[in-house]
Tab-separated table of C-alpha atoms and ligand atoms in Angstrom:
chain	number	residue	atom	x	y	z
A	404	MET	CA	-43.533	27.424	-123.338
A	405	SER	CA	-44.530	29.846	-126.270
A	406	LYS	CA	-41.646	31.401	-128.847
A	407	ALA	CA	-40.613	34.797	-128.912
A	408	PHE	CA	-41.610	35.474	-132.677
A	409	SER	CA	-43.311	33.151	-135.737
A	410	VAL	CA	-41.501	31.566	-138.695
A	411	LEU	CA	-42.718	31.813	-142.010
A	412	VAL	CA	-41.502	29.264	-144.251
A	413	THR	CA	-41.729	29.771	-148.368
A	414	GLY	CA	-42.275	26.733	-150.203
A	415	GLY	CA	-44.208	25.020	-147.333
A	416	ALA	CA	-46.427	23.062	-149.819
A	417	GLY	CA	-43.918	21.361	-151.132
A	418	TYR	CA	-41.673	18.378	-150.280
A	419	ILE	CA	-38.818	19.427	-148.087
A	420	GLY	CA	-40.861	22.559	-146.886
A	421	SER	CA	-43.530	20.403	-146.056
A	422	HIS	CA	-41.523	18.215	-143.875
A	423	SER	CA	-39.693	20.998	-142.133
A	424	VAL	CA	-43.374	22.664	-141.576
A	425	LEU	CA	-43.971	19.466	-139.553
A	426	ALA	CA	-40.718	19.759	-137.700
A	427	LEU	CA	-41.508	23.273	-136.572
A	428	LEU	CA	-44.976	22.756	-135.402
A	429	ASP	CA	-43.918	19.659	-133.363
A	430	ALA	CA	-40.766	21.444	-131.630
A	431	GLY	CA	-43.580	24.289	-131.107
A	432	TRP	CA	-42.831	27.093	-133.668
A	433	ASP	CA	-46.028	29.019	-134.875
A	434	VAL	CA	-45.609	28.646	-138.881
A	435	VAL	CA	-46.947	30.600	-141.597
A	436	VAL	CA	-46.761	29.316	-144.872
A	437	LEU	CA	-46.237	31.398	-148.132
A	438	ASP	CA	-46.550	28.968	-151.396
A	439	ASN	CA	-47.747	29.493	-154.765
A	440	LEU	CA	-48.781	26.202	-155.234
A	441	VAL	CA	-47.491	25.700	-158.852
A	442	THR	CA	-45.247	22.321	-157.690
A	443	GLY	CA	-46.707	21.871	-154.136
A	444	PHE	CA	-49.987	21.032	-152.496
A	445	SER	CA	-51.950	22.550	-150.265
A	446	TRP	CA	-53.262	19.363	-148.541
A	447	ALA	CA	-49.052	18.975	-147.884
A	448	ILE	CA	-49.378	21.908	-144.959
A	449	ASP	CA	-50.278	21.151	-141.658
A	450	ASP	CA	-53.986	22.303	-140.841
A	451	ARG	CA	-51.708	23.873	-137.533
A	452	ALA	CA	-49.648	26.373	-140.019
A	453	SER	CA	-51.703	29.400	-141.421
A	454	PHE	CA	-51.383	29.459	-145.066
A	455	VAL	CA	-50.813	32.383	-147.493
A	456	GLU	CA	-51.212	31.574	-151.491
A	457	GLY	CA	-48.813	33.825	-153.476
A	458	SER	CA	-45.572	34.591	-154.554
A	459	VAL	CA	-42.181	35.649	-152.650
A	460	GLU	CA	-41.457	37.954	-155.400
A	461	ASP	CA	-44.767	39.531	-154.086
A	462	MET	CA	-43.255	42.187	-151.831
A	463	ALA	CA	-46.186	43.846	-150.706
A	464	LEU	CA	-47.559	40.673	-149.771
A	465	THR	CA	-44.570	39.397	-147.715
A	466	ALA	CA	-44.088	42.941	-145.701
A	467	ARG	CA	-47.434	42.499	-145.029
A	468	ILE	CA	-46.741	38.570	-143.557
A	469	ILE	CA	-43.878	39.926	-142.036
A	470	ALA	CA	-45.582	42.632	-140.080
A	471	ASP	CA	-48.813	40.945	-139.432
A	472	HIS	CA	-47.309	37.456	-138.382
A	473	ASN	CA	-44.648	38.894	-136.254
A	474	ILE	CA	-41.912	36.647	-138.130
A	475	GLY	CA	-39.064	36.974	-137.125
A	476	ALA	CA	-37.308	33.951	-138.766
A	477	ILE	CA	-37.652	32.965	-142.473
A	478	LEU	CA	-37.000	29.361	-144.141
A	479	HIS	CA	-37.014	29.656	-147.766
A	480	PHE	CA	-37.604	26.578	-149.603
A	481	ALA	CA	-39.642	28.301	-152.567
A	482	GLY	CA	-37.539	27.704	-155.997
A	483	SER	CA	-37.324	25.266	-158.922
A	484	VAL	CA	-35.377	22.155	-158.808
A	485	VAL	CA	-34.824	20.605	-161.628
A	486	VAL	CA	-31.424	20.726	-163.116
A	487	PRO	CA	-31.811	19.609	-166.951
A	488	GLU	CA	-34.698	21.973	-167.041
A	489	SER	CA	-32.271	24.853	-165.779
A	490	VAL	CA	-29.967	24.084	-168.574
A	491	THR	CA	-33.260	24.815	-171.034
A	492	ASP	CA	-34.678	27.708	-169.392
A	493	PRO	CA	-32.000	29.583	-167.332
A	494	LEU	CA	-34.109	32.522	-166.987
A	495	LYS	CA	-36.753	30.555	-165.126
A	496	TYR	CA	-34.128	29.740	-162.470
A	497	TYR	CA	-32.783	33.031	-162.289
A	498	ARG	CA	-35.759	34.186	-161.811
A	499	ASN	CA	-37.445	31.781	-159.371
A	500	ASN	CA	-34.336	30.995	-157.519
A	501	THR	CA	-32.430	34.133	-157.718
A	502	ALA	CA	-34.414	36.961	-158.331
A	503	ALA	CA	-36.941	36.149	-155.819
A	504	SER	CA	-34.876	35.173	-153.280
A	505	ARG	CA	-33.566	38.779	-153.584
A	506	ALA	CA	-36.695	40.569	-153.065
A	507	LEU	CA	-37.501	38.234	-150.103
A	508	ILE	CA	-34.311	38.991	-148.559
A	509	GLU	CA	-35.355	42.862	-148.655
A	510	SER	CA	-38.485	41.925	-147.679
A	511	ALA	CA	-36.455	40.100	-144.756
A	512	VAL	CA	-34.090	43.285	-144.086
A	513	VAL	CA	-36.785	46.051	-144.275
A	514	GLY	CA	-39.097	44.042	-142.368
A	515	GLY	CA	-36.526	43.275	-139.185
A	516	VAL	CA	-36.252	39.757	-139.603
A	517	ARG	CA	-33.314	38.849	-137.952
A	518	HIS	CA	-32.960	35.031	-139.114
A	519	PHE	CA	-33.063	33.197	-142.310
A	520	ILE	CA	-32.537	29.929	-144.004
A	521	PHE	CA	-31.773	28.895	-147.401
A	522	SER	CA	-32.271	25.730	-149.248
A	523	SER	CA	-28.985	25.284	-150.552
A	524	THR	CA	-27.818	22.727	-152.524
A	525	ALA	CA	-24.746	19.971	-153.473
A	526	ALA	CA	-24.768	21.480	-156.702
A	527	THR	CA	-23.050	24.438	-155.244
A	528	TYR	CA	-19.833	22.086	-155.929
A	529	GLY	CA	-20.622	20.943	-159.407
A	530	GLU	CA	-17.743	17.980	-159.801
A	531	PRO	CA	-15.743	18.144	-156.400
A	532	GLU	CA	-12.014	16.822	-156.573
A	533	ALA	CA	-12.251	15.111	-153.180
A	534	ILE	CA	-14.575	13.176	-152.199
A	535	PRO	CA	-16.070	13.625	-148.989
A	536	VAL	CA	-16.759	17.063	-149.652
A	537	GLN	CA	-16.262	19.739	-147.269
A	538	GLU	CA	-18.204	23.249	-147.400
A	539	SER	CA	-14.274	24.996	-147.959
A	540	ALA	CA	-14.180	23.134	-150.978
A	541	PRO	CA	-14.351	25.034	-154.534
A	542	THR	CA	-17.583	26.005	-155.890
A	543	VAL	CA	-18.215	25.471	-159.595
A	544	PRO	CA	-21.686	24.684	-160.003
A	545	ILE	CA	-21.917	23.053	-163.537
A	546	ASN	CA	-25.395	23.805	-164.455
A	547	PRO	CA	-27.844	27.127	-164.076
A	548	TYR	CA	-29.281	25.615	-161.227
A	549	GLY	CA	-26.349	25.466	-158.826
A	550	ARG	CA	-25.599	28.852	-159.780
A	551	SER	CA	-28.732	30.546	-159.423
A	552	LYS	CA	-28.723	29.086	-155.671
A	553	LEU	CA	-24.869	29.752	-155.048
A	554	MET	CA	-26.098	33.265	-156.235
A	555	THR	CA	-28.461	33.460	-153.421
A	556	GLU	CA	-25.791	32.508	-151.018
A	557	GLN	CA	-23.783	34.661	-151.942
A	558	MET	CA	-25.876	37.554	-151.338
A	559	LEU	CA	-26.952	36.079	-148.146
A	560	GLN	CA	-23.463	36.520	-147.061
A	561	ASP	CA	-23.130	39.835	-147.985
A	562	ILE	CA	-26.823	41.312	-146.498
A	563	SER	CA	-25.963	39.224	-143.097
A	564	ALA	CA	-22.535	41.830	-143.043
A	565	ALA	CA	-24.210	44.640	-144.028
A	566	HIS	CA	-27.669	44.207	-141.858
A	567	PRO	CA	-28.621	42.733	-138.378
A	568	MET	CA	-29.290	39.378	-139.871
A	569	ASN	CA	-27.616	35.973	-139.679
A	570	HIS	CA	-28.558	33.135	-141.657
A	571	ALA	CA	-27.668	29.425	-142.646
A	572	ALA	CA	-27.119	27.797	-146.313
A	573	LEU	CA	-28.200	24.113	-146.109
A	574	ARG	CA	-26.342	22.577	-148.995
A	575	TYR	CA	-28.720	19.599	-149.120
A	576	PHE	CA	-26.957	16.121	-150.590
A	577	ASN	CA	-30.038	13.423	-152.185
A	578	VAL	CA	-32.754	13.918	-150.169
A	579	ALA	CA	-35.492	11.080	-150.241
A	580	GLY	CA	-37.880	9.081	-147.874
A	581	ALA	CA	-41.112	10.516	-146.236
A	582	ASP	CA	-42.431	11.273	-142.812
A	583	PRO	CA	-42.680	8.091	-141.117
A	584	GLU	CA	-45.857	9.062	-139.468
A	585	GLY	CA	-47.384	9.233	-143.387
A	586	ARG	CA	-48.302	12.967	-142.955
A	587	SER	CA	-46.410	13.789	-145.850
A	588	GLY	CA	-44.135	12.381	-149.000
A	589	GLN	CA	-42.517	13.434	-152.399
A	590	SER	CA	-45.586	13.667	-154.692
A	591	THR	CA	-45.004	15.427	-157.764
A	592	ASP	CA	-45.481	14.017	-160.750
A	593	GLY	CA	-42.274	13.313	-163.203
A	594	ALA	CA	-39.749	12.209	-160.637
A	595	THR	CA	-36.556	11.729	-161.997
A	596	HIS	CA	-34.871	11.294	-158.777
A	597	LEU	CA	-33.496	7.378	-158.223
A	598	ILE	CA	-35.290	6.629	-155.056
A	599	LYS	CA	-38.703	8.053	-155.792
A	600	VAL	CA	-38.280	6.507	-159.447
A	601	ALA	CA	-37.516	3.038	-158.119
A	602	VAL	CA	-40.753	2.778	-155.887
A	603	GLU	CA	-42.831	4.093	-158.272
A	604	ALA	CA	-41.598	0.900	-160.223
A	605	ALA	CA	-42.391	-0.852	-157.120
A	606	THR	CA	-46.162	0.195	-157.126
A	607	GLY	CA	-46.512	-0.681	-160.864
A	608	LYS	CA	-46.620	3.123	-162.110
A	609	ARG	CA	-43.392	2.374	-164.389
A	610	ASP	CA	-42.170	-0.783	-165.698
A	611	HIS	CA	-38.404	-0.277	-165.081
A	612	VAL	CA	-35.859	1.477	-163.622
A	613	ALA	CA	-33.047	2.683	-165.633
A	614	ILE	CA	-29.529	2.455	-164.338
A	615	PHE	CA	-27.418	5.554	-166.020
A	616	GLY	CA	-24.060	3.935	-166.706
A	617	THR	CA	-22.323	1.342	-165.270
A	618	ASP	CA	-18.665	2.255	-165.877
A	619	PHE	CA	-18.086	5.275	-163.181
A	620	ASP	CA	-14.839	5.083	-161.241
A	621	THR	CA	-17.009	3.675	-158.039
A	622	ALA	CA	-16.799	0.267	-156.254
A	623	ASP	CA	-19.703	-1.401	-158.831
A	624	GLY	CA	-19.819	1.275	-161.713
A	625	THR	CA	-22.863	2.829	-160.571
A	626	GLY	CA	-23.058	6.528	-159.414
A	627	VAL	CA	-22.545	7.022	-155.526
A	628	ARG	CA	-24.816	9.457	-153.567
A	629	ASP	CA	-25.101	10.695	-149.727
A	630	TYR	CA	-28.835	9.875	-149.061
A	631	ILE	CA	-30.619	11.738	-146.334
A	632	HIS	CA	-33.791	11.194	-145.196
A	633	VAL	CA	-36.113	13.836	-145.718
A	634	SER	CA	-37.206	14.038	-141.977
A	635	ASP	CA	-33.583	14.190	-140.681
A	636	LEU	CA	-33.399	17.281	-142.665
A	637	ALA	CA	-36.120	18.490	-141.677
A	638	ALA	CA	-34.835	18.080	-138.372
A	639	ALA	CA	-31.856	19.726	-139.064
A	640	HIS	CA	-33.442	23.167	-140.140
A	641	VAL	CA	-35.372	23.490	-136.615
A	642	ALA	CA	-31.889	22.909	-135.430
A	643	ALA	CA	-30.208	25.437	-137.585
A	644	LEU	CA	-33.161	27.882	-136.333
A	645	ASP	CA	-32.107	27.305	-132.759
A	646	LYS	CA	-28.499	27.939	-133.478
A	647	LEU	CA	-28.833	31.317	-135.232
A	648	VAL	CA	-31.043	32.392	-132.482
A	649	GLU	CA	-28.657	31.653	-130.056
A	650	ASP	CA	-25.897	33.490	-131.599
A	651	PRO	CA	-26.994	36.226	-133.875
A	652	ALA	CA	-23.556	37.365	-134.810
A	653	ARG	CA	-22.864	34.323	-136.632
A	654	SER	CA	-24.245	32.632	-140.006
A	655	TYR	CA	-23.382	29.372	-141.437
A	656	ILE	CA	-22.949	27.075	-144.464
A	657	LEU	CA	-23.589	23.837	-143.734
A	658	ASN	CA	-23.815	20.213	-145.781
A	659	CYS	CA	-26.638	18.233	-144.853
A	660	GLY	CA	-25.865	14.560	-145.615
A	661	TYR	CA	-24.677	11.750	-143.975
A	662	GLY	CA	-21.407	11.618	-144.795
A	663	ARG	CA	-21.777	8.095	-146.666
A	664	GLY	CA	-22.318	7.301	-150.318
A	665	PHE	CA	-24.647	4.170	-151.882
A	666	SER	CA	-24.389	3.517	-155.276
A	667	VAL	CA	-27.238	2.945	-157.806
A	668	SER	CA	-26.769	-0.819	-157.372
A	669	GLU	CA	-27.087	-0.832	-153.927
A	670	VAL	CA	-30.365	1.483	-153.924
A	671	LEU	CA	-31.937	-0.678	-155.818
A	672	ASP	CA	-30.680	-3.666	-154.048
A	673	ALA	CA	-32.675	-2.166	-150.775
A	674	VAL	CA	-36.028	-1.713	-152.809
A	675	ASP	CA	-35.777	-4.805	-153.719
A	676	ARG	CA	-35.176	-6.084	-150.101
A	677	ILE	CA	-37.791	-3.927	-149.223
A	678	THR	CA	-40.414	-5.106	-151.265
A	679	ASN	CA	-38.979	-8.574	-151.755
A	680	ALA	CA	-39.945	-8.403	-156.019
A	681	PRO	CA	-37.184	-7.459	-157.700
A	682	ILE	CA	-37.881	-4.447	-160.141
A	683	GLU	CA	-36.239	-4.589	-163.424
A	684	ARG	CA	-33.092	-3.040	-164.206
A	685	ARG	CA	-32.259	-1.501	-167.667
A	686	ILE	CA	-28.649	-0.618	-168.126
A	687	GLU	CA	-28.629	2.777	-170.426
A	688	GLY	CA	-25.736	5.460	-170.836
A	689	ARG	CA	-24.409	8.008	-168.361
A	690	ARG	CA	-26.593	10.912	-168.065
A	691	ALA	CA	-25.159	14.338	-168.880
A	692	GLY	CA	-23.563	16.350	-166.056
A	693	ASP	CA	-23.598	13.386	-163.396
A	694	PRO	CA	-20.689	13.159	-161.379
A	695	ALA	CA	-19.459	9.414	-160.415
A	696	ALA	CA	-19.565	9.983	-156.205
A	697	LEU	CA	-21.126	13.384	-154.107
A	698	VAL	CA	-20.361	12.456	-150.518
A	699	ALA	CA	-20.719	14.837	-147.533
A	700	ASP	CA	-18.071	15.653	-145.042
A	701	ASN	CA	-20.782	16.375	-142.461
A	702	SER	CA	-18.671	16.923	-139.518
A	703	ALA	CA	-19.449	20.685	-139.734
A	704	ILE	CA	-23.254	20.197	-139.107
A	705	LEU	CA	-22.600	17.513	-136.519
A	706	ASP	CA	-20.122	19.745	-134.682
A	707	THR	CA	-22.322	22.760	-134.957
A	708	LEU	CA	-26.060	21.877	-134.409
A	709	ARG	CA	-27.950	19.945	-131.677
A	710	TRP	CA	-28.547	17.361	-134.505
A	711	THR	CA	-28.373	13.779	-134.569
A	712	PRO	CA	-29.675	11.806	-137.775
A	713	GLN	CA	-32.161	9.217	-136.367
A	714	ARG	CA	-32.835	7.631	-139.716
A	715	ASP	CA	-29.434	7.192	-141.256
A	716	ASP	CA	-30.340	3.568	-142.645
A	717	ILE	CA	-30.697	3.024	-146.205
A	718	ASP	CA	-33.743	0.296	-146.131
A	719	LEU	CA	-35.292	2.843	-143.927
A	720	ILE	CA	-35.400	5.487	-146.251
A	721	VAL	CA	-36.320	3.252	-148.842
A	722	ALA	CA	-39.117	1.753	-146.649
A	723	ASP	CA	-40.371	5.252	-145.911
A	724	ALA	CA	-40.799	6.523	-149.609
A	725	MET	CA	-42.143	3.242	-150.253
A	726	ALA	CA	-45.095	3.505	-147.825
A	727	TRP	CA	-45.906	6.961	-148.797
A	728	GLU	CA	-45.603	5.561	-152.639
A	729	ARG	CA	-48.338	3.082	-151.769
A	730	LYS	CA	-50.285	5.985	-150.124
A	731	LEU	CA	-50.436	7.746	-153.359
A	732	ALA	CA	-51.048	4.943	-155.164
A	733	GLU	CA	-54.150	4.517	-153.133
A	734	LYS	CA	-55.028	8.022	-153.842
A	735	ARG	CA	-55.220	7.385	-157.588
A	736	THR	CA	-57.014	4.644	-157.905
B	373	UFG	N1	-30.286	7.555	-161.555
B	373	UFG	C1	-30.354	6.387	-162.449
B	373	UFG	N2	-31.569	5.699	-162.561
B	373	UFG	C2	-32.541	6.733	-162.603
B	373	UFG	C3	-32.537	8.259	-161.911
B	373	UFG	C4	-31.176	8.211	-161.383
B	373	UFG	O1	-29.547	5.154	-162.406
B	373	UFG	O2	-33.519	6.695	-163.066
B	373	UFG	C5	-28.919	7.878	-161.178
B	373	UFG	C6	-28.299	9.274	-161.487
B	373	UFG	O3	-27.416	8.484	-162.547
B	373	UFG	C7	-27.058	9.389	-160.126
B	373	UFG	C8	-28.241	8.704	-159.011
B	373	UFG	O4	-28.904	7.895	-159.555
B	373	UFG	O5	-26.056	8.822	-160.295
B	373	UFG	C9	-29.192	9.753	-158.130
B	373	UFG	O6	-29.632	10.638	-159.191
B	373	UFG	P1	-30.946	11.502	-158.696
B	373	UFG	O7	-31.623	11.822	-160.100
B	373	UFG	O8	-31.713	10.797	-157.659
B	373	UFG	O9	-30.336	12.853	-157.972
B	373	UFG	P2	-28.943	13.801	-158.469
B	373	UFG	O10	-27.531	13.247	-157.689
B	373	UFG	O11	-28.659	13.846	-160.079
B	373	UFG	O12	-28.979	15.143	-158.231
B	373	UFG	C10	-29.269	15.579	-156.497
B	373	UFG	C11	-30.391	16.452	-156.270
B	373	UFG	C12	-30.381	17.882	-157.478
B	373	UFG	C13	-28.851	18.383	-157.329
B	373	UFG	C14	-27.723	17.007	-157.370
B	373	UFG	C15	-26.380	17.887	-157.162
B	373	UFG	O13	-31.532	15.291	-156.757
B	373	UFG	O14	-31.013	18.978	-157.161
B	373	UFG	O15	-28.083	16.098	-156.390
B	373	UFG	O16	-25.495	17.099	-157.455
B	373	UFG	F1	-28.499	18.991	-158.062
């Protein structure tokens, strides 16, 4: 059955965006991707989607796409995502994440777009007082990245109150893994995320993995995070879109995680299990600004959306990340 409108996906050539494009297409949506290809890859965009190369800041362009393609919903992934860089270059983050989002939301309101889904982050919480963290916990981000995203959430709340556009702000925890069918994965160079770094070490792209701190107040002393498989996260976006369409008067802020934490050592154990060849671990000092533990209370998303995680298993996440990394390694040779 064909849908009443098409969906615009900004950042659809990026890691989470490209997986969400696959999930939307697989669910029968018509998709238009807008991406400036600064960090994304055109090959990551499925052929079934239309592609426009350009910036979300270009309001003439976004107005035209919205009108020409009968866009009824926007999934907004485009933005900058490197926390330490946000500290040294905050203007980049307030431009790419906050100002660009404002421009896109204005085009959406003027163009009559009814639904907006925003890539937010657990970084909006800063260092939460209680774990697992609920959506109602105080939002006190500790870096410009988190603040740049929180400001967009706040804009969306005001705009949904003033205009007929509802929204979902999805607060991602630690996203990892790759499409189980091998259609996309995390492909940017210079990775800093633990699972990506570990699978790069396992394929010989690095010679070791650093453990940033063994003196945290956690069971084994290493940092604990809630790792969510990127395909489950992509499915959550499709479910959120269904919900926004079903109940156009309501908007949502939802944590996206499995509600369960794994320590750095446990993640590296999983990588060793999958590859059957231990990677070298080197203990280093804590990285600035790393909280000891960050785990989602995911009861809101489970209660609100028709969403059941399919790949809530650290070995599966690592195995999918590993399979993608092997593909990338083949491409390089
Ligand atoms: N870690 C290591 N070695 C590495 C990389 C990471 O020990 O080489 C540790 C970190 O110290 C941390 C855990 O692994 O304990 C996870 O670190 P990541 O860099 O993979 O992810 P973060 O938790 O730092 O970052 C994630 C998101 C950010 C978001 C942040 C919110 O990727 O976008 O959570 O706190 F801002």
